[in-house]
PDB file of C-alpha atoms in Angstrom:
ATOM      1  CA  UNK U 733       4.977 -18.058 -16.089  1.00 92.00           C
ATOM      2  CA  UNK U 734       1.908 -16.437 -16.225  1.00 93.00           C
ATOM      3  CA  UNK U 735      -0.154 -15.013 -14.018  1.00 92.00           C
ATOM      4  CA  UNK U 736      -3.066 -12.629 -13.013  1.00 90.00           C
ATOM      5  CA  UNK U 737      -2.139 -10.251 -10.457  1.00 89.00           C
ATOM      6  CA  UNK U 738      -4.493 -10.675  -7.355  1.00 84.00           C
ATOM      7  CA  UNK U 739      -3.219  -7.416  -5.107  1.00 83.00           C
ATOM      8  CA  UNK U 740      -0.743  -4.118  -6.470  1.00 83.00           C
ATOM      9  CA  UNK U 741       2.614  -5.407  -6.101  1.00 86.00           C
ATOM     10  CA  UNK U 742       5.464  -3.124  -6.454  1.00 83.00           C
ATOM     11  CA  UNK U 743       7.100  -3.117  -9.389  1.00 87.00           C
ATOM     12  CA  UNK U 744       5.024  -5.155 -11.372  1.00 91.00           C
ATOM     13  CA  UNK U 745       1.431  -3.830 -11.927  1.00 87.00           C
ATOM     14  CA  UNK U 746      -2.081  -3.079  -9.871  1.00 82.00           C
ATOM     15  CA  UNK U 747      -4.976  -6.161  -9.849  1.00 81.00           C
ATOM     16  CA  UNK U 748      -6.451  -7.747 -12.409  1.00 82.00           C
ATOM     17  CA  UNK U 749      -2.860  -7.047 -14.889  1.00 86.00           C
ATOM     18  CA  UNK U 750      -1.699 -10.088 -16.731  1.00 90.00           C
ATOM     19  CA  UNK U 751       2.572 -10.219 -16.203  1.00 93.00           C
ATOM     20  CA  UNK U 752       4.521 -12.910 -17.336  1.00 94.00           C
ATOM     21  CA  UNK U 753       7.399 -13.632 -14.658  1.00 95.00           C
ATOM     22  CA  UNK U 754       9.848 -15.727 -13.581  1.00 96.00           C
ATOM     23  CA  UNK U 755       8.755 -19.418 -12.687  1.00 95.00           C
ATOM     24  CA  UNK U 756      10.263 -19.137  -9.372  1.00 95.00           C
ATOM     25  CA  UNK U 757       9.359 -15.548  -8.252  1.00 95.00           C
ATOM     26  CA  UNK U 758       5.367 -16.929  -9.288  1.00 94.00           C
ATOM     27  CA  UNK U 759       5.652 -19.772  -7.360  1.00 95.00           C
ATOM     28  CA  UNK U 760       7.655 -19.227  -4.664  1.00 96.00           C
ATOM     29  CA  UNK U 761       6.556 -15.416  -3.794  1.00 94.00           C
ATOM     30  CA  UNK U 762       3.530 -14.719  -5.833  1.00 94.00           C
ATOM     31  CA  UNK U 763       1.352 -17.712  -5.631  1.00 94.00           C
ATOM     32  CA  UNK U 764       1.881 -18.516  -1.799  1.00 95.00           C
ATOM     33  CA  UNK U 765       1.580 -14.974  -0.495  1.00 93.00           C
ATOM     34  CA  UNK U 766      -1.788 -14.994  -2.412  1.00 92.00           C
ATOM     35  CA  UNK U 767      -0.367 -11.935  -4.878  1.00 91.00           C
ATOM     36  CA  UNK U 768      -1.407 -13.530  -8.151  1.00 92.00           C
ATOM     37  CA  UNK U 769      -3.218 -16.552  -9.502  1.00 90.00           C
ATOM     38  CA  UNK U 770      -2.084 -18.723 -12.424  1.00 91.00           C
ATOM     39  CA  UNK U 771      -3.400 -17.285 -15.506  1.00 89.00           C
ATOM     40  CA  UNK U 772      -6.433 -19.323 -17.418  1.00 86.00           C
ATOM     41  CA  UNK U 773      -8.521 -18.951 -20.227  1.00 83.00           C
ATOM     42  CA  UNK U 774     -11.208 -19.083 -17.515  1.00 80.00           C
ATOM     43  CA  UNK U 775      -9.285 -16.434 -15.469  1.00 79.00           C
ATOM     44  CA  UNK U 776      -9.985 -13.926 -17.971  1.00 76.00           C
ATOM     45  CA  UNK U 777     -13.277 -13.784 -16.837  1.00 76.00           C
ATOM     46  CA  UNK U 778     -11.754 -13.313 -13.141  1.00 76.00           C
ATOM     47  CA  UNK U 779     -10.066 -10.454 -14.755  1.00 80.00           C
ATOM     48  CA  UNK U 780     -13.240  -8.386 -15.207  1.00 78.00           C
ATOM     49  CA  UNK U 781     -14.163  -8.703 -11.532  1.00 75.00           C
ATOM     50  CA  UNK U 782     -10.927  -7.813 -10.006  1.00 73.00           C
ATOM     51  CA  UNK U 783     -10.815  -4.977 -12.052  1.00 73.00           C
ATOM     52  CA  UNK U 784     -14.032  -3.832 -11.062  1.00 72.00           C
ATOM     53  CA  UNK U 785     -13.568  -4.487  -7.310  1.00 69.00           C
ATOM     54  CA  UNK U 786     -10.574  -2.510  -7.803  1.00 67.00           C
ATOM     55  CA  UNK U 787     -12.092   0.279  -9.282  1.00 64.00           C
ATOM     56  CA  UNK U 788     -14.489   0.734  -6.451  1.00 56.00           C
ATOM     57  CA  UNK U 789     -11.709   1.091  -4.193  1.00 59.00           C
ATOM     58  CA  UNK U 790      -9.289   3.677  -6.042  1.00 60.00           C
ATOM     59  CA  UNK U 791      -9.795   6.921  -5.780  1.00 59.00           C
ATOM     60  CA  UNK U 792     -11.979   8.094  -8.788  1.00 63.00           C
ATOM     61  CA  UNK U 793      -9.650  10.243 -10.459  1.00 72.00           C
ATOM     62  CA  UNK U 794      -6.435  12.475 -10.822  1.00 75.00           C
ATOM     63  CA  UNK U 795      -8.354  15.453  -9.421  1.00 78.00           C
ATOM     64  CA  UNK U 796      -9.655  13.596  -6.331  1.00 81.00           C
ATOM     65  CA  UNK U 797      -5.590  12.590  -5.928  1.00 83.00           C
ATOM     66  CA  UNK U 798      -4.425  15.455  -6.138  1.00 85.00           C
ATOM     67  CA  UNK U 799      -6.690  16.946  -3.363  1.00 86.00           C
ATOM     68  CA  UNK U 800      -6.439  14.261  -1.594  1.00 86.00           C
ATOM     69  CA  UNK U 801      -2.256  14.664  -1.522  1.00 87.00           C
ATOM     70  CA  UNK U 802      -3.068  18.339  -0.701  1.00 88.00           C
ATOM     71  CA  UNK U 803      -4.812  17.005   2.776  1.00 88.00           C
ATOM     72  CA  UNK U 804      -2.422  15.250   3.660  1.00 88.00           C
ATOM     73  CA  UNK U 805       0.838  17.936   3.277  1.00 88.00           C
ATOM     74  CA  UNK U 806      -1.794  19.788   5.208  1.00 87.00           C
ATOM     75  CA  UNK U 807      -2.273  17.345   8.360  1.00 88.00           C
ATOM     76  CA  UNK U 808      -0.290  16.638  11.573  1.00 88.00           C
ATOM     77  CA  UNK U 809      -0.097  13.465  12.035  1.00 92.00           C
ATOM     78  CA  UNK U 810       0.891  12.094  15.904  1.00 93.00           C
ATOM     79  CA  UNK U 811       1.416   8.310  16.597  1.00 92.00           C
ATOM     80  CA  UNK U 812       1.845   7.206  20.200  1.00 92.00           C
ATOM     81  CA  UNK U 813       3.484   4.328  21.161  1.00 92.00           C
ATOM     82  CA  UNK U 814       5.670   2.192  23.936  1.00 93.00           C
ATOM     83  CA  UNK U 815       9.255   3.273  23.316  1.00 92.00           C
ATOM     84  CA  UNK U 816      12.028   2.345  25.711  1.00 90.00           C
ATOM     85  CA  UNK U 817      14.389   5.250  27.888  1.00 90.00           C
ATOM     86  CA  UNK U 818      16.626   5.761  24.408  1.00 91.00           C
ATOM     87  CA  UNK U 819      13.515   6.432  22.160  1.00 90.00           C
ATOM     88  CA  UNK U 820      13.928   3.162  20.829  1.00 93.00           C
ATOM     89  CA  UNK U 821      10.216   1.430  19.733  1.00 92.00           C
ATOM     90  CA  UNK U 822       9.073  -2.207  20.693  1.00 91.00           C
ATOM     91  CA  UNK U 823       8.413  -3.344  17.388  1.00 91.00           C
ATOM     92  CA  UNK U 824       8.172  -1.123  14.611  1.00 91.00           C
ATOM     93  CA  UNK U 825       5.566   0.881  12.880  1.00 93.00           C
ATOM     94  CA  UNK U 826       3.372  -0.525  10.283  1.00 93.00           C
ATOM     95  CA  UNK U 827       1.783   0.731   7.473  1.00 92.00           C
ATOM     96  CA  UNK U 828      -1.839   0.150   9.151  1.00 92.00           C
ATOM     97  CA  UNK U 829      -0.326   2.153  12.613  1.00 92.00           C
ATOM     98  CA  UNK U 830      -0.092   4.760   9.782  1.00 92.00           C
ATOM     99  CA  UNK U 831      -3.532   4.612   8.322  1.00 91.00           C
ATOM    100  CA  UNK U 832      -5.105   4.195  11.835  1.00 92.00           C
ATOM    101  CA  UNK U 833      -2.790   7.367  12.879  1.00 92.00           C
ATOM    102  CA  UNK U 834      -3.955   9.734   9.424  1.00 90.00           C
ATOM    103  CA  UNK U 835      -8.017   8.787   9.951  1.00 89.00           C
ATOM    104  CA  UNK U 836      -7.676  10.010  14.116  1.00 90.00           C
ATOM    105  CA  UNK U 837      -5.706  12.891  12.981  1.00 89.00           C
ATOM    106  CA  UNK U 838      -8.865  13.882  11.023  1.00 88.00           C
ATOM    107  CA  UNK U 839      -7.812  12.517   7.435  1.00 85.00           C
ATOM    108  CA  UNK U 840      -9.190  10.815   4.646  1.00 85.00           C
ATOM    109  CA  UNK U 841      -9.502   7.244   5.112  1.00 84.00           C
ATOM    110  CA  UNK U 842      -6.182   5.560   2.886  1.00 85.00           C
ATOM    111  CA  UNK U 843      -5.570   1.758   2.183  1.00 84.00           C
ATOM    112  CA  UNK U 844      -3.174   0.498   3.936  1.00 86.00           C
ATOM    113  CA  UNK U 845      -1.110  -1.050   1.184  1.00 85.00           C
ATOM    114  CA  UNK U 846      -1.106   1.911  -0.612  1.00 86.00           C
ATOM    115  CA  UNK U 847       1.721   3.084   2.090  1.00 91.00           C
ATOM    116  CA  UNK U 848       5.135   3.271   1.501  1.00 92.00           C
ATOM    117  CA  UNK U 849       7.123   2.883   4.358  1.00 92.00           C
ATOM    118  CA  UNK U 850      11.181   2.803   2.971  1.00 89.00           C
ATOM    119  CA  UNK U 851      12.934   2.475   5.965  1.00 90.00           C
ATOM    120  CA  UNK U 852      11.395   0.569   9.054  1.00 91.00           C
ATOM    121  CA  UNK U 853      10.324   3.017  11.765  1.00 92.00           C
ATOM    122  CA  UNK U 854      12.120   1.693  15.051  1.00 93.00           C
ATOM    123  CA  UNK U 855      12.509   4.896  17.293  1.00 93.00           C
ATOM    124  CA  UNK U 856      10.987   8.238  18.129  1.00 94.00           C
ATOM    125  CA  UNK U 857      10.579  11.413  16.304  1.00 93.00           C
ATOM    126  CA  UNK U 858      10.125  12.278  12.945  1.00 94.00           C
ATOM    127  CA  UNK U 859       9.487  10.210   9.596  1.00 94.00           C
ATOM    128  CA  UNK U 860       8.876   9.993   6.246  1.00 92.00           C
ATOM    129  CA  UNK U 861       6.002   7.958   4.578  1.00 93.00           C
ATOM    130  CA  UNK U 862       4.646   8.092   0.836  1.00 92.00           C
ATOM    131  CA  UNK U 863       0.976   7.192  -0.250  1.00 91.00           C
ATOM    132  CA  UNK U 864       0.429   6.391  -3.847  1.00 87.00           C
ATOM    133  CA  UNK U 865      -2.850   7.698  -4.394  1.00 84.00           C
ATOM    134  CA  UNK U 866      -3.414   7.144  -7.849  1.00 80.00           C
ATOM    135  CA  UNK U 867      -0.472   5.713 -10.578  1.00 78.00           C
ATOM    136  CA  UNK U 868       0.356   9.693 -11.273  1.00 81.00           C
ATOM    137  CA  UNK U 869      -0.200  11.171  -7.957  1.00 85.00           C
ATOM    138  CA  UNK U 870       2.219  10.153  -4.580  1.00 88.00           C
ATOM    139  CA  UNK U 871       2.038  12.217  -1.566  1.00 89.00           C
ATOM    140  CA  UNK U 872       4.940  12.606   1.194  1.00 90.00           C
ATOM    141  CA  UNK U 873       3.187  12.023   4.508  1.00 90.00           C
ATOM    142  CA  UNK U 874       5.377  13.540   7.800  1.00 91.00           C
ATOM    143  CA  UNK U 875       4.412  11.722  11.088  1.00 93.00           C
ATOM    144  CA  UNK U 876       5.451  12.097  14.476  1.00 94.00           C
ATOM    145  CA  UNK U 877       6.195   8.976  16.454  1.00 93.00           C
ATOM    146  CA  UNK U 878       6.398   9.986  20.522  1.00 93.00           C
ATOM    147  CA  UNK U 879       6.692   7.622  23.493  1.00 91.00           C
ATOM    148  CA  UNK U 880       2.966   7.064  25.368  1.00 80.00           C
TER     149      UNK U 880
END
């Protein structure tokens, strides 16, 4: 199946890429979740305006990145939340607790679904998060979750 690649899905390639996948994955994951659309003669021209979009958005280049990753080694990020006696969260942590959490703490303003979160944050203390800023450039991002 082929389709054109709506959002950056892991794995598989940024907006406005053409991939040929599995028919199930593109229906059954792809297409519902809104991910991709199928792939046209007249979705070339789709192509063009995704890219752009998309373009808009990124970060300009692998300079910018790279100071951008520097930033964020740099900051101190805090998040406050309702935790239970144990340390144990209600909920979990999301990848826009994390953006909201980087732009208070003074830092550059990221997209949330350019955060990596590899293990689900369910209790206090410290954690681990990447960013990919740019295809060449990740940055490890150390936050601090504490009861409030």
């Amino acid at each position: 199946m082929k389709l054109i690649l709506t959002s950056e899905v892991s794995g598989l390639g940024a907006p406005g890429d053409v991939v040929t996948v599995k028919d199930g994955y593109g229906r059954n994951y792809l297409l519902p979740r809104g991910y991709a659309i199928k792939w046209t003669r007249g979705g070339e021209k789709q192509i063009a305006t995704i890219k752009k979009a998309r373009s808009t958005r990124e970060i300009r280049d692998l300079g910018t990145a790279q100071e951008v990753a520097a930033r964020l080694k740099s900051l101190r990020v805090t998040l406050k939340t309702r935790a239970g006696e144990s340390g144990r969260l209600f909920g979990s942590i999301t990848t826009g607790d994390v953006a909201d959490a980087v732009k208070s703490a003074g830092g550059p303003d990221l997209d949330r679904r350019r955060i990596e979160i590899t293990n689900t944050i369910k209790s206090t203390g410290s954690h681990r998060v990447s960013v990919r800023l740019h295809p060449e450039v990740s940055a490890a991002l150390d936050i601090e979750v504490v009861a409030g």
